[in-house]
Amino acid sequence: GGAPAITATVTAPKVDTSKTYFKSISENKDISKMASLLSTAINATKSEISKALEQFRPYHELWDTDQEQVEQDFLTTDPGLGEFESRILAYDNEIETIDELADTIAVGAIALKTSLLKEALIAEAKGWKLLYGSLANRKYKNRMKEML
C-alpha cells in the first residue's frame, strides 16, 4: 500500500477568440476618433514640415557628392594655391552658415530638433576642407621635393 493517487483537472475558461485584443482596441470609438484626429494633424503639417526642412537642401552636396570624382576633376585643372584657399574658405563660410541655423524649428505643435543634423553637416563640411587641405599639401610637397 501507499497513499492513494490524487488527480485534478483544470479547465480553462472559454475565451471568445473572435474578438482579439487588437480588434477590441481598433473598434473602440474613442481610440478610433483619436487616431483619426492624429492622422489629420500629421497630414496637415506634412507640407509645413517639408517646407521647414527646405533650408537644409542647399547642403545636399556635402554628403551627395563623390569626393574621389571631385578630387580627380579638381586636380586636372592644375589648381593654384589661391584655388585651394578659395575652396577651403567656402567651406568655412558654409560651416558658419549651418551653425547659425536654428537648433529647433517649430511647426505647429511639433518641434523639429535639428542639432544632430547640423552637427552632421558641419562634420561633412570639415571633411571637405580636410580633403582640399591634404590635396594642397600633397601637391606642394611634391613640388618642393622636385626643387630639391
mmCIF file of C-alpha atoms in Angstrom:
data_model
loop_
_atom_site.group_PDB
_atom_site.id
_atom_site.type_symbol
_atom_site.label_atom_id
_atom_site.label_comp_id
_atom_site.label_asym_id
_atom_site.label_seq_id
_atom_site.Cartn_x
_atom_site.Cartn_y
_atom_site.Cartn_z
ATOM 1 C CA GLY A 1 0.000 0.000 0.000
ATOM 2 C CA GLY A 2 0.707 3.542 -0.240
ATOM 3 C CA ALA A 3 -1.164 6.741 -0.385
ATOM 4 C CA PRO A 4 -3.961 6.954 -2.899
ATOM 5 C CA ALA A 5 -3.156 8.945 -6.106
ATOM 6 C CA ILE A 6 -4.691 12.375 -6.257
ATOM 7 C CA THR A 7 -5.733 13.705 -9.644
ATOM 8 C CA ALA A 8 -7.030 17.115 -10.511
ATOM 9 C CA THR A 9 -8.409 18.526 -13.696
ATOM 10 C CA VAL A 10 -8.081 22.216 -14.531
ATOM 11 C CA THR A 11 -10.398 23.582 -17.135
ATOM 12 C CA ALA A 12 -9.534 26.897 -18.788
ATOM 13 C CA PRO A 13 -12.384 29.336 -19.126
ATOM 14 C CA LYS A 14 -13.859 29.676 -22.592
ATOM 15 C CA VAL A 15 -12.368 32.669 -24.436
ATOM 16 C CA ASP A 16 -14.150 34.360 -27.290
ATOM 17 C CA THR A 17 -11.429 34.128 -29.959
ATOM 18 C CA SER A 18 -13.488 36.063 -32.490
ATOM 19 C CA LYS A 19 -12.744 39.263 -30.538
ATOM 20 C CA THR A 20 -8.970 39.744 -30.326
ATOM 21 C CA TYR A 21 -7.252 42.434 -28.278
ATOM 22 C CA PHE A 22 -6.353 44.356 -31.454
ATOM 23 C CA LYS A 23 -9.902 44.126 -32.746
ATOM 24 C CA SER A 24 -11.400 45.355 -29.477
ATOM 25 C CA ILE A 25 -8.991 48.322 -29.425
ATOM 26 C CA SER A 26 -9.465 49.195 -33.076
ATOM 27 C CA GLU A 27 -13.243 49.092 -32.695
ATOM 28 C CA ASN A 28 -13.188 51.367 -29.638
ATOM 29 C CA LYS A 29 -14.893 54.624 -30.679
ATOM 30 C CA ASP A 30 -12.649 56.884 -28.567
ATOM 31 C CA ILE A 31 -9.478 55.313 -29.912
ATOM 32 C CA SER A 32 -10.753 55.478 -33.493
ATOM 33 C CA LYS A 33 -11.601 59.149 -33.035
ATOM 34 C CA MET A 34 -8.139 59.946 -31.585
ATOM 35 C CA ALA A 35 -6.392 58.020 -34.379
ATOM 36 C CA SER A 36 -8.366 59.984 -36.955
ATOM 37 C CA LEU A 37 -7.505 63.310 -35.296
ATOM 38 C CA LEU A 38 -3.819 62.365 -35.101
ATOM 39 C CA SER A 39 -3.761 61.310 -38.744
ATOM 40 C CA THR A 40 -5.395 64.587 -39.788
ATOM 41 C CA ALA A 41 -2.919 66.619 -37.703
ATOM 42 C CA ILE A 42 0.069 64.802 -39.219
ATOM 43 C CA ASN A 43 -1.209 65.202 -42.771
ATOM 44 C CA ALA A 44 -1.944 68.891 -42.174
ATOM 45 C CA THR A 45 1.620 69.610 -41.031
ATOM 46 C CA LYS A 46 3.414 67.365 -43.533
ATOM 47 C CA SER A 47 3.862 70.141 -46.110
ATOM 48 C CA GLU A 48 4.853 72.664 -43.405
ATOM 49 C CA ILE A 49 7.500 70.265 -42.102
ATOM 50 C CA SER A 50 8.841 69.720 -45.619
ATOM 51 C CA LYS A 51 8.944 73.477 -46.135
ATOM 52 C CA ALA A 52 10.769 73.978 -42.818
ATOM 53 C CA LEU A 53 13.380 71.382 -43.755
ATOM 54 C CA GLU A 54 13.992 73.018 -47.158
ATOM 55 C CA GLN A 55 16.599 75.260 -45.505
ATOM 56 C CA PHE A 56 18.885 72.216 -45.403
ATOM 57 C CA ARG A 57 18.541 71.399 -49.115
ATOM 58 C CA PRO A 58 21.449 73.660 -50.208
ATOM 59 C CA TYR A 59 23.803 71.444 -48.234
ATOM 60 C CA HIS A 60 22.956 68.184 -50.007
ATOM 61 C CA GLU A 61 26.216 68.310 -51.977
ATOM 62 C CA LEU A 62 28.110 67.820 -48.707
ATOM 63 C CA TRP A 63 27.003 64.184 -48.487
ATOM 64 C CA ASP A 64 25.744 63.559 -52.009
ATOM 65 C CA THR A 65 28.936 64.299 -53.939
ATOM 66 C CA ASP A 66 31.618 61.738 -54.728
ATOM 67 C CA GLN A 67 34.817 63.113 -53.156
ATOM 68 C CA GLU A 68 37.093 60.944 -55.309
ATOM 69 C CA GLN A 69 35.500 62.248 -58.515
ATOM 70 C CA VAL A 70 35.690 65.849 -57.304
ATOM 71 C CA GLU A 71 39.347 65.301 -56.371
ATOM 72 C CA GLN A 72 40.194 63.952 -59.838
ATOM 73 C CA ASP A 73 38.278 66.731 -61.619
ATOM 74 C CA PHE A 74 39.817 69.439 -59.436
ATOM 75 C CA LEU A 75 43.389 68.217 -59.827
ATOM 76 C CA THR A 76 43.087 68.012 -63.635
ATOM 77 C CA THR A 77 42.629 71.818 -63.636
ATOM 78 C CA ASP A 78 46.134 72.177 -62.084
ATOM 79 C CA PRO A 79 44.828 74.469 -59.339
ATOM 80 C CA GLY A 80 46.981 77.128 -57.754
ATOM 81 C CA LEU A 81 47.272 77.897 -54.065
ATOM 82 C CA GLY A 82 44.531 80.552 -54.375
ATOM 83 C CA GLU A 83 42.070 77.991 -55.700
ATOM 84 C CA PHE A 84 42.752 75.651 -52.789
ATOM 85 C CA GLU A 85 42.328 78.549 -50.372
ATOM 86 C CA SER A 86 39.102 79.632 -52.065
ATOM 87 C CA ARG A 87 37.562 76.164 -51.692
ATOM 88 C CA ILE A 88 38.613 75.881 -48.041
ATOM 89 C CA LEU A 89 37.227 79.352 -47.227
ATOM 90 C CA ALA A 90 33.952 78.468 -48.962
ATOM 91 C CA TYR A 91 33.547 75.521 -46.598
ATOM 92 C CA ASP A 92 34.437 77.754 -43.631
ATOM 93 C CA ASN A 93 31.600 80.064 -44.669
ATOM 94 C CA GLU A 94 29.261 77.121 -45.116
ATOM 95 C CA ILE A 95 30.100 75.862 -41.612
ATOM 96 C CA GLU A 96 29.308 79.288 -40.151
ATOM 97 C CA THR A 97 26.012 79.438 -42.035
ATOM 98 C CA ILE A 98 24.995 75.946 -40.897
ATOM 99 C CA ASP A 99 25.946 76.729 -37.308
ATOM 100 C CA GLU A 100 23.694 79.809 -37.353
ATOM 101 C CA LEU A 101 20.609 77.776 -38.329
ATOM 102 C CA ALA A 102 18.073 77.255 -35.564
ATOM 103 C CA ASP A 103 18.501 74.156 -33.379
ATOM 104 C CA THR A 104 14.719 73.827 -33.146
ATOM 105 C CA ILE A 105 12.108 74.597 -35.784
ATOM 106 C CA ALA A 106 8.534 74.943 -34.567
ATOM 107 C CA VAL A 107 5.901 73.622 -36.959
ATOM 108 C CA GLY A 108 2.507 73.936 -35.329
ATOM 109 C CA ALA A 109 2.618 71.856 -32.168
ATOM 110 C CA ILE A 110 5.674 69.943 -33.375
ATOM 111 C CA ALA A 111 9.270 70.950 -32.578
ATOM 112 C CA LEU A 112 11.843 69.676 -35.052
ATOM 113 C CA LYS A 113 15.221 69.259 -33.351
ATOM 114 C CA THR A 114 17.917 69.919 -35.938
ATOM 115 C CA SER A 115 21.072 69.996 -33.811
ATOM 116 C CA LEU A 116 22.183 66.473 -34.807
ATOM 117 C CA LEU A 117 21.570 67.251 -38.477
ATOM 118 C CA LYS A 118 23.583 70.453 -38.156
ATOM 119 C CA GLU A 119 26.433 68.581 -36.451
ATOM 120 C CA ALA A 120 26.468 66.004 -39.253
ATOM 121 C CA LEU A 121 26.513 68.712 -41.943
ATOM 122 C CA ILE A 122 29.344 70.542 -40.192
ATOM 123 C CA ALA A 123 31.317 67.287 -39.933
ATOM 124 C CA GLU A 124 30.845 66.719 -43.683
ATOM 125 C CA ALA A 125 31.963 70.287 -44.476
ATOM 126 C CA LYS A 126 35.052 69.801 -42.301
ATOM 127 C CA GLY A 127 35.748 66.602 -44.241
ATOM 128 C CA TRP A 128 35.706 68.581 -47.486
ATOM 129 C CA LYS A 129 38.030 71.207 -46.004
ATOM 130 C CA LEU A 130 40.396 68.434 -44.961
ATOM 131 C CA LEU A 131 40.280 66.987 -48.470
ATOM 132 C CA TYR A 132 41.305 70.268 -50.108
ATOM 133 C CA GLY A 133 43.939 70.888 -47.439
ATOM 134 C CA SER A 134 45.514 67.476 -47.936
ATOM 135 C CA LEU A 135 45.399 67.884 -51.733
ATOM 136 C CA ALA A 136 47.224 71.207 -51.456
ATOM 137 C CA ASN A 137 49.700 69.699 -49.028
ATOM 138 C CA ARG A 138 50.412 66.775 -51.347
ATOM 139 C CA LYS A 139 50.760 68.975 -54.443
ATOM 140 C CA TYR A 140 53.137 71.473 -52.887
ATOM 141 C CA LYS A 141 55.099 68.803 -51.020
ATOM 142 C CA ASN A 142 55.803 67.142 -54.371
ATOM 143 C CA ARG A 143 56.844 70.480 -55.897
ATOM 144 C CA MET A 144 59.252 71.108 -53.003
ATOM 145 C CA LYS A 145 60.758 67.624 -53.474
ATOM 146 C CA GLU A 146 61.236 68.378 -57.182
ATOM 147 C CA MET A 147 63.009 71.626 -56.353
ATOM 148 C CA LEU A 148 65.440 69.908 -54.005
#
